């Protein structure tokens, strides 16, 4: 692999050398659980058993490490499996983790329900408020500062470099969930973050047909711990899932350009609509994080959230579109609409992460933007 190549080239070629035996342009998918040994311990290319290593998973991992600018990547069966493995590698009882106060509900639930009962403490803060972040970091106790930017669903933007400086001064690491932005739009490791996590289920896979997750970081002690737990706990991605994710990533750059331009057009047309009290999209000049997003992202991504008059109106709106299908998840080529307070963020109702019931989230796909605009504006006009 050639690290000097540009992103779009690496997205197609990193870790994807053609098959040496047959010349097959697409490397074969290694559907095997185990590998023959040339005498006991005589592993070919180091392969022994698929939980410990599989060439198709390795090829995805090499691709992910290249795209995020990390040394190593580990691929998992889901985004939450990736997050859980990373947190097991870092946190011990009595350690503290500080999270953004509008991270993905499932991430908060994972820590709150799986790690807190083992003695970890969790608190949340508005990550876009650096004074509040500084005050919330507990010297000696805080081991992880968890950032999602843009955040889900209110699209707040966090200054990754500034948070990294605060966290490092207190001896904590910074983890960035880069699912919304993808490495094409934002490269957290180059901004000072220590670890990037992904739900590859979303934009990286890109076609709503494969679940997966990843942890990407530099080599060192933490990478070795994650590598051990990937094997030792075993929440790995299977060969077919790894291959589908590789296939999705080949078109990541062109898809993200189109997601971003469609979302930008749509957001601009939605501003000022009398049925909306707010349009949350970092590409809008009056978004509070616009300048920061412009400085740390290549474009503003495909996610928009809308605030309607009240919960009843928001529900009706979410249920009344045609092209925007009502479903969980995001980042596929097709447009989806989600009602976070009862769908993606239902698990954080009653916590400080509760999403107002008047908010609707759009995952803007890569269909023709005129058709998308007609669908959304038509649904608003019928309210
Ligand atoms: N991070 C973000 C930002 C997400 O949106 C999601 C899922 O919606 C996850 C993590 C969890 O990923 P998965 O559903 O692949 O476990």
Short mmCIF file of C-alpha atoms and ligand atoms in Angstrom, two decimals:
data_model
loop_
_atom_site.label_atom_id
_atom_site.label_comp_id
_atom_site.label_asym_id
_atom_site.label_seq_id
_atom_site.Cartn_x
_atom_site.Cartn_y
_atom_site.Cartn_z
CA UNK A 1 0.00 0.00 0.00
CA UNK A 2 1.19 3.50 -0.82
CA UNK A 3 0.42 6.06 1.91
CA UNK A 4 1.28 8.97 -0.37
CA UNK A 5 -1.74 8.22 -2.56
CA UNK A 6 -4.86 10.34 -2.22
CA UNK A 7 -7.89 9.24 -0.22
CA UNK A 8 -10.06 8.08 -3.14
CA UNK A 9 -7.23 5.95 -4.50
CA UNK A 10 -6.52 4.35 -1.14
CA UNK A 11 -10.25 3.71 -0.62
CA UNK A 12 -10.09 1.42 -3.65
CA UNK A 13 -6.60 -0.06 -3.34
CA UNK A 14 -5.33 -0.11 0.27
CA UNK A 15 -5.19 -3.71 1.46
CA UNK A 16 -6.76 -4.88 -1.82
CA UNK A 17 -3.85 -6.38 -3.81
CA UNK A 18 -5.07 -8.74 -6.55
CA UNK A 19 -4.85 -12.48 -5.90
CA UNK A 20 -1.30 -13.63 -6.66
CA UNK A 21 -2.28 -17.16 -7.75
CA UNK A 22 -5.12 -16.40 -10.18
CA UNK A 23 -4.83 -12.69 -10.91
CA UNK A 24 -8.36 -12.21 -9.59
CA UNK A 25 -8.75 -8.40 -9.37
CA UNK A 26 -10.96 -8.75 -6.33
CA UNK A 27 -9.14 -10.63 -3.54
CA UNK A 28 -11.00 -13.83 -2.64
CA UNK A 29 -13.29 -13.88 0.39
CA UNK A 30 -11.82 -16.38 2.84
CA UNK A 31 -14.80 -18.35 4.04
CA UNK A 32 -12.93 -20.52 6.47
CA UNK A 33 -12.82 -20.85 10.22
CA UNK A 34 -9.50 -22.63 10.39
CA UNK A 35 -6.18 -23.00 8.53
CA UNK A 36 -4.03 -26.10 7.91
CA UNK A 37 -0.71 -26.09 9.77
CA UNK A 38 2.56 -27.27 8.19
CA UNK A 39 3.45 -29.27 11.28
CA UNK A 40 2.30 -28.14 14.72
CA UNK A 41 2.59 -24.37 14.93
CA UNK A 42 3.58 -24.07 11.24
CA UNK A 43 1.14 -21.31 10.31
CA UNK A 44 1.00 -20.05 6.74
CA UNK A 45 1.24 -16.26 6.85
CA UNK A 46 0.41 -16.44 10.57
CA UNK A 47 -3.16 -17.70 10.04
CA UNK A 48 -4.45 -20.26 12.55
CA UNK A 49 -8.15 -19.72 13.35
CA UNK A 50 -10.53 -17.03 12.06
CA UNK A 51 -11.36 -15.46 15.44
CA UNK A 52 -7.65 -14.65 15.70
CA UNK A 53 -7.16 -13.64 12.08
CA UNK A 54 -8.68 -13.98 8.63
CA UNK A 55 -7.25 -12.54 5.40
CA UNK A 56 -10.53 -10.82 4.42
CA UNK A 57 -10.81 -9.16 7.82
CA UNK A 58 -7.13 -8.19 7.62
CA UNK A 59 -7.70 -6.60 4.27
CA UNK A 60 -10.56 -4.47 5.68
CA UNK A 61 -8.42 -3.56 8.69
CA UNK A 62 -5.54 -2.41 6.50
CA UNK A 63 -7.96 -0.32 4.46
CA UNK A 64 -9.50 1.32 7.54
CA UNK A 65 -6.10 2.09 9.09
CA UNK A 66 -4.98 3.74 5.86
CA UNK A 67 -8.11 5.87 5.49
CA UNK A 68 -8.06 7.14 9.09
CA UNK A 69 -4.29 7.69 9.11
CA UNK A 70 -3.79 5.15 11.92
CA UNK A 71 -1.22 2.38 12.20
CA UNK A 72 -3.70 -0.37 12.97
CA UNK A 73 -7.44 -1.05 12.77
CA UNK A 74 -9.56 -3.77 14.33
CA UNK A 75 -12.88 -4.74 12.84
CA UNK A 76 -15.86 -5.99 14.83
CA UNK A 77 -19.33 -7.44 14.43
CA UNK A 78 -20.99 -4.08 15.21
CA UNK A 79 -20.16 -0.54 16.20
CA UNK A 80 -21.12 -1.25 19.80
CA UNK A 81 -18.95 -4.37 19.88
CA UNK A 82 -16.02 -2.20 18.75
CA UNK A 83 -16.77 0.40 21.42
CA UNK A 84 -17.15 -2.22 24.15
CA UNK A 85 -13.85 -3.89 23.27
CA UNK A 86 -12.01 -0.57 23.30
CA UNK A 87 -13.51 0.42 26.66
CA UNK A 88 -12.64 -2.95 28.20
CA UNK A 89 -9.06 -2.34 27.08
CA UNK A 90 -8.90 1.11 28.69
CA UNK A 91 -11.15 1.28 31.74
CA UNK A 92 -10.77 -0.26 35.19
CA UNK A 93 -13.08 0.02 38.24
CA UNK A 94 -13.07 3.58 39.68
CA UNK A 95 -12.04 5.10 36.34
CA UNK A 96 -14.19 7.88 34.94
CA UNK A 97 -15.39 8.38 31.37
CA UNK A 98 -16.65 11.75 30.16
CA UNK A 99 -19.02 11.74 27.20
CA UNK A 100 -20.68 14.33 25.04
CA UNK A 101 -24.24 14.94 26.20
CA UNK A 102 -25.77 14.06 22.85
CA UNK A 103 -23.82 11.00 21.77
CA UNK A 104 -25.61 8.09 20.13
CA UNK A 105 -28.04 6.69 22.73
CA UNK A 106 -26.68 3.16 22.40
CA UNK A 107 -23.16 4.31 23.27
CA UNK A 108 -24.42 5.92 26.48
CA UNK A 109 -26.51 2.82 27.24
CA UNK A 110 -23.49 0.56 26.71
CA UNK A 111 -21.41 2.41 29.30
CA UNK A 112 -24.30 3.09 31.65
CA UNK A 113 -25.65 -0.46 31.67
CA UNK A 114 -22.55 -2.60 31.00
CA UNK A 115 -19.52 -0.69 32.35
CA UNK A 116 -20.96 1.39 35.20
CA UNK A 117 -22.16 -1.76 37.04
CA UNK A 118 -18.49 -2.88 37.05
CA UNK A 119 -17.45 0.27 38.91
CA UNK A 120 -16.72 2.73 36.10
CA UNK A 121 -18.17 6.20 36.56
CA UNK A 122 -19.81 8.10 33.74
CA UNK A 123 -20.73 11.73 33.32
CA UNK A 124 -21.75 13.82 30.34
CA UNK A 125 -21.05 17.36 29.22
CA UNK A 126 -21.70 19.68 26.29
CA UNK A 127 -18.47 18.93 24.36
CA UNK A 128 -18.85 22.10 22.33
CA UNK A 129 -18.39 24.13 25.56
CA UNK A 130 -14.65 23.91 26.32
CA UNK A 131 -14.92 25.55 29.76
CA UNK A 132 -17.52 22.98 30.74
CA UNK A 133 -15.30 20.17 29.39
CA UNK A 134 -12.33 21.44 31.40
CA UNK A 135 -14.43 21.58 34.56
CA UNK A 136 -15.88 18.11 33.97
CA UNK A 137 -12.54 16.32 33.49
CA UNK A 138 -11.51 14.76 36.82
CA UNK A 139 -7.72 14.79 37.13
CA UNK A 140 -6.41 11.27 37.86
CA UNK A 141 -9.85 9.64 37.47
CA UNK A 142 -10.88 10.57 33.92
CA UNK A 143 -9.34 8.07 31.54
CA UNK A 144 -11.50 8.58 28.45
CA UNK A 145 -13.08 11.64 26.87
CA UNK A 146 -15.62 10.45 24.28
CA UNK A 147 -16.44 12.79 21.43
CA UNK A 148 -19.00 12.50 18.66
CA UNK A 149 -18.79 15.29 16.11
CA UNK A 150 -21.07 16.20 14.45
CA UNK A 151 -23.25 14.77 17.19
CA UNK A 152 -26.33 12.66 16.95
CA UNK A 153 -28.98 14.00 16.49
CA UNK A 154 -28.46 17.72 17.26
CA UNK A 155 -25.41 18.13 15.01
CA UNK A 156 -23.29 19.94 17.58
CA UNK A 157 -19.66 20.38 16.53
CA UNK A 158 -16.75 19.72 18.90
CA UNK A 159 -13.25 21.15 18.55
CA UNK A 160 -11.29 17.88 18.49
CA UNK A 161 -7.85 19.50 18.83
CA UNK A 162 -8.90 21.65 21.80
CA UNK A 163 -10.59 18.76 23.63
CA UNK A 164 -7.50 16.59 22.99
CA UNK A 165 -5.31 19.23 24.60
CA UNK A 166 -7.53 19.40 27.71
CA UNK A 167 -7.80 15.62 27.99
CA UNK A 168 -4.10 14.96 27.49
CA UNK A 169 -3.18 17.52 30.13
CA UNK A 170 -5.22 15.44 32.59
CA UNK A 171 -3.82 12.09 31.40
CA UNK A 172 -6.97 10.98 29.56
CA UNK A 173 -7.28 9.70 26.02
CA UNK A 174 -9.70 11.11 23.44
CA UNK A 175 -11.90 8.76 21.48
CA UNK A 176 -13.79 10.16 18.50
CA UNK A 177 -16.79 8.36 17.08
CA UNK A 178 -16.28 9.32 13.43
CA UNK A 179 -19.37 7.52 12.14
CA UNK A 180 -21.24 10.64 10.97
CA UNK A 181 -18.28 12.32 9.28
CA UNK A 182 -16.30 9.31 7.99
CA UNK A 183 -12.54 9.58 7.34
CA UNK A 184 -13.30 11.22 3.99
CA UNK A 185 -14.72 14.31 5.71
CA UNK A 186 -12.76 14.35 8.98
CA UNK A 187 -9.54 12.78 10.28
CA UNK A 188 -9.59 12.86 14.09
CA UNK A 189 -6.16 11.24 14.60
CA UNK A 190 -4.52 14.06 12.66
CA UNK A 191 -6.33 16.54 14.94
CA UNK A 192 -4.94 15.01 18.13
CA UNK A 193 -7.43 12.24 18.98
CA UNK A 194 -5.97 8.96 20.24
CA UNK A 195 -8.58 6.53 18.92
CA UNK A 196 -11.29 6.57 16.26
CA UNK A 197 -14.31 4.30 16.45
CA UNK A 198 -16.90 3.60 13.78
CA UNK A 199 -20.18 2.01 13.25
CA UNK A 200 -19.20 0.79 9.76
CA UNK A 201 -22.86 -0.16 9.48
CA UNK A 202 -23.44 3.44 8.37
CA UNK A 203 -21.55 5.41 5.68
CA UNK A 204 -18.55 3.08 5.39
CA UNK A 205 -20.71 0.09 4.45
CA UNK A 206 -23.01 2.60 2.81
CA UNK A 207 -25.79 0.34 1.54
CA UNK A 208 -27.74 -0.62 4.69
CA UNK A 209 -26.86 -4.28 4.21
CA UNK A 210 -24.06 -5.02 6.66
CA UNK A 211 -23.50 -4.46 10.38
CA UNK A 212 -19.98 -3.74 11.61
CA UNK A 213 -17.69 -1.62 13.72
CA UNK A 214 -14.05 -0.61 13.94
CA UNK A 215 -11.38 0.74 16.27
CA UNK A 216 -8.46 2.59 14.66
CA UNK A 217 -5.36 3.86 16.48
CA UNK A 218 -1.59 4.07 16.51
CA UNK A 219 0.57 1.10 17.47
CA UNK A 220 1.45 0.73 21.13
CA UNK A 221 0.18 -0.74 24.39
CA UNK A 222 -3.46 0.18 23.84
CA UNK A 223 -3.44 -1.29 20.33
CA UNK A 224 -2.04 -4.52 21.71
CA UNK A 225 -4.75 -4.70 24.38
CA UNK A 226 -7.47 -4.13 21.76
CA UNK A 227 -5.88 -6.77 19.52
CA UNK A 228 -5.88 -9.25 22.39
CA UNK A 229 -9.52 -8.57 23.31
CA UNK A 230 -10.63 -8.78 19.69
CA UNK A 231 -9.28 -12.33 19.71
CA UNK A 232 -9.85 -13.11 23.40
CA UNK A 233 -13.45 -11.89 23.57
CA UNK A 234 -14.18 -12.58 19.93
CA UNK A 235 -16.74 -10.01 18.73
CA UNK A 236 -15.11 -10.10 15.28
CA UNK A 237 -16.60 -9.37 11.89
CA UNK A 238 -17.15 -12.43 9.72
CA UNK A 239 -15.53 -12.70 6.26
CA UNK A 240 -18.69 -11.84 4.31
CA UNK A 241 -19.40 -8.78 6.46
CA UNK A 242 -15.80 -7.63 6.12
CA UNK A 243 -15.98 -8.03 2.34
CA UNK A 244 -19.27 -6.16 2.00
CA UNK A 245 -17.77 -3.32 4.03
CA UNK A 246 -14.70 -3.24 1.77
CA UNK A 247 -16.97 -3.09 -1.25
CA UNK A 248 -18.93 -0.20 0.24
CA UNK A 249 -15.79 1.77 1.11
CA UNK A 250 -14.60 1.79 -2.52
CA UNK A 251 -17.27 4.39 -3.33
CA UNK A 252 -17.09 6.28 -0.02
CA UNK A 253 -15.59 9.47 -1.46
CA UNK A 254 -18.12 9.89 -4.26
CA UNK A 255 -21.00 8.99 -1.98
CA UNK A 256 -19.94 11.45 0.73
CA UNK A 257 -19.62 14.25 -1.83
CA UNK A 258 -23.17 13.57 -3.00
CA UNK A 259 -24.60 13.06 0.52
CA UNK A 260 -23.05 16.38 1.54
CA UNK A 261 -24.21 18.37 -1.48
CA UNK A 262 -27.75 16.95 -1.28
CA UNK A 263 -27.94 17.73 2.45
CA UNK A 264 -26.56 21.24 1.94
CA UNK A 265 -29.15 22.01 -0.75
CA UNK A 266 -31.96 20.55 1.30
CA UNK A 267 -30.95 22.35 4.51
CA UNK A 268 -30.77 25.69 2.69
CA UNK A 269 -34.25 25.17 1.22
CA UNK A 270 -35.68 24.19 4.61
CA UNK A 271 -34.43 27.29 6.44
CA UNK A 272 -37.32 29.68 6.97
CA UNK A 273 -40.05 27.08 6.41
CA UNK A 274 -42.91 28.22 8.67
CA UNK A 275 -43.45 24.67 10.00
CA UNK A 276 -39.88 24.46 11.33
CA UNK A 277 -38.47 26.16 14.41
CA UNK A 278 -34.89 25.02 13.71
CA UNK A 279 -32.79 23.35 11.03
CA UNK A 280 -29.66 21.72 12.51
CA UNK A 281 -27.00 21.36 9.82
CA UNK A 282 -23.36 22.44 10.29
CA UNK A 283 -23.19 23.58 6.65
CA UNK A 284 -25.58 26.46 7.37
CA UNK A 285 -23.67 29.72 8.00
CA UNK A 286 -25.63 30.51 11.18
CA UNK A 287 -25.06 27.06 12.75
CA UNK A 288 -23.01 27.72 15.93
CA UNK A 289 -20.39 25.16 14.87
CA UNK A 290 -20.20 26.21 11.21
CA UNK A 291 -16.75 27.85 11.24
CA UNK A 292 -15.27 25.05 13.33
CA UNK A 293 -16.81 22.36 11.12
CA UNK A 294 -15.46 24.17 8.05
CA UNK A 295 -11.99 24.09 9.58
CA UNK A 296 -11.94 20.41 10.63
CA UNK A 297 -14.18 18.83 7.97
CA UNK A 298 -13.92 18.65 4.17
CA UNK A 299 -17.71 19.06 3.81
CA UNK A 300 -20.63 18.90 6.23
CA UNK A 301 -22.06 15.42 5.71
CA UNK A 302 -25.47 13.99 5.01
CA UNK A 303 -27.29 14.32 8.33
CA UNK A 304 -29.86 17.04 9.09
CA UNK A 305 -32.12 17.36 12.11
CA UNK A 306 -35.30 19.43 12.14
CA UNK A 307 -37.27 20.88 15.02
CA UNK A 308 -41.02 21.09 14.59
CA UNK A 309 -43.65 22.79 16.70
CA UNK A 310 -44.29 19.85 19.03
CA UNK A 311 -44.12 16.07 19.37
CA UNK A 312 -47.44 15.36 17.66
CA UNK A 313 -46.49 17.41 14.58
CA UNK A 314 -42.99 15.90 14.48
CA UNK A 315 -44.37 12.34 14.58
CA UNK A 316 -46.89 13.12 11.83
CA UNK A 317 -44.14 14.63 9.68
CA UNK A 318 -41.79 11.66 10.20
CA UNK A 319 -44.55 9.26 9.18
CA UNK A 320 -45.72 11.14 6.13
CA UNK A 321 -42.83 11.06 3.65
CA UNK A 322 -42.38 8.57 0.82
CA UNK A 323 -38.78 8.69 -0.39
CA UNK A 324 -37.52 9.26 3.16
CA UNK A 325 -38.43 5.87 4.63
CA UNK A 326 -39.11 5.67 8.35
CA UNK A 327 -36.34 3.47 9.77
CA UNK A 328 -33.51 3.33 12.30
CA UNK A 329 -29.92 3.79 11.11
CA UNK A 330 -28.33 6.18 8.63
CA UNK A 331 -25.61 6.53 6.06
CA UNK A 332 -27.02 4.32 3.30
CA UNK A 333 -27.51 5.45 -0.29
CA UNK A 334 -31.25 5.64 0.37
CA UNK A 335 -32.78 8.48 2.41
CA UNK A 336 -34.19 7.63 5.82
CA UNK A 337 -36.16 9.55 8.42
CA UNK A 338 -35.95 8.78 12.12
CA UNK A 339 -37.88 9.99 15.15
CA UNK A 340 -34.99 9.88 17.68
CA UNK A 341 -36.94 10.26 20.93
CA UNK A 342 -38.78 6.99 20.27
CA UNK A 343 -36.30 5.24 17.98
CA UNK A 344 -32.48 5.64 18.13
CA UNK A 345 -32.54 7.54 21.44
CA UNK A 346 -35.42 5.80 23.23
CA UNK A 347 -32.87 4.18 25.58
CA UNK A 348 -31.77 7.57 26.95
CA UNK A 349 -35.23 8.92 27.77
CA UNK A 350 -35.17 10.31 31.30
CA UNK A 351 -31.39 10.92 31.19
CA UNK A 352 -29.49 14.10 30.39
CA UNK A 353 -29.25 12.81 26.82
CA UNK A 354 -33.01 12.83 26.23
CA UNK A 355 -33.86 14.14 22.75
CA UNK A 356 -36.83 16.53 22.52
CA UNK A 357 -39.88 14.83 21.00
CA UNK A 358 -40.19 17.69 18.50
CA UNK A 359 -36.96 16.65 16.70
CA UNK A 360 -36.87 14.60 13.50
CA UNK A 361 -33.59 13.37 11.95
CA UNK A 362 -32.98 12.97 8.23
CA UNK A 363 -30.28 10.77 6.71
CA UNK A 364 -30.08 12.37 3.29
CA UNK A 365 -29.32 9.77 0.63
CA UNK A 366 -27.81 10.13 -2.82
CA UNK A 367 -31.06 10.19 -4.80
CA UNK A 368 -31.83 13.19 -7.02
CA UNK A 369 -32.03 16.20 -4.72
CA UNK A 370 -35.11 17.61 -6.46
CA UNK A 371 -37.07 14.46 -5.64
CA UNK A 372 -35.85 14.62 -2.03
CA UNK A 373 -36.81 18.30 -1.71
CA UNK A 374 -40.27 17.64 -3.12
CA UNK A 375 -40.77 14.82 -0.60
CA UNK A 376 -39.70 16.85 2.46
CA UNK A 377 -41.26 20.18 1.48
CA UNK A 378 -44.45 18.41 0.41
CA UNK A 379 -44.74 16.63 3.77
CA UNK A 380 -44.17 19.92 5.62
CA UNK A 381 -46.82 21.73 3.57
CA UNK A 382 -49.38 19.02 4.38
CA UNK A 383 -48.94 19.38 8.18
N1 LIG B 1 -22.09 5.31 16.80
C1 LIG B 1 -23.02 6.00 16.13
C2 LIG B 1 -22.81 7.46 15.86
C3 LIG B 1 -24.19 5.36 15.70
O1 LIG B 1 -25.12 6.07 15.04
C4 LIG B 1 -24.37 3.98 15.98
C5 LIG B 1 -25.59 3.25 15.56
O2 LIG B 1 -26.59 3.84 15.21
C6 LIG B 1 -23.38 3.31 16.68
C7 LIG B 1 -22.24 3.99 17.07
C8 LIG B 1 -23.50 1.84 17.03
O3 LIG B 1 -23.22 1.06 15.91
P1 LIG B 1 -23.89 -0.37 15.58
O4 LIG B 1 -25.36 -0.14 15.41
O5 LIG B 1 -23.19 -0.78 14.32
O6 LIG B 1 -23.59 -1.25 16.74
#
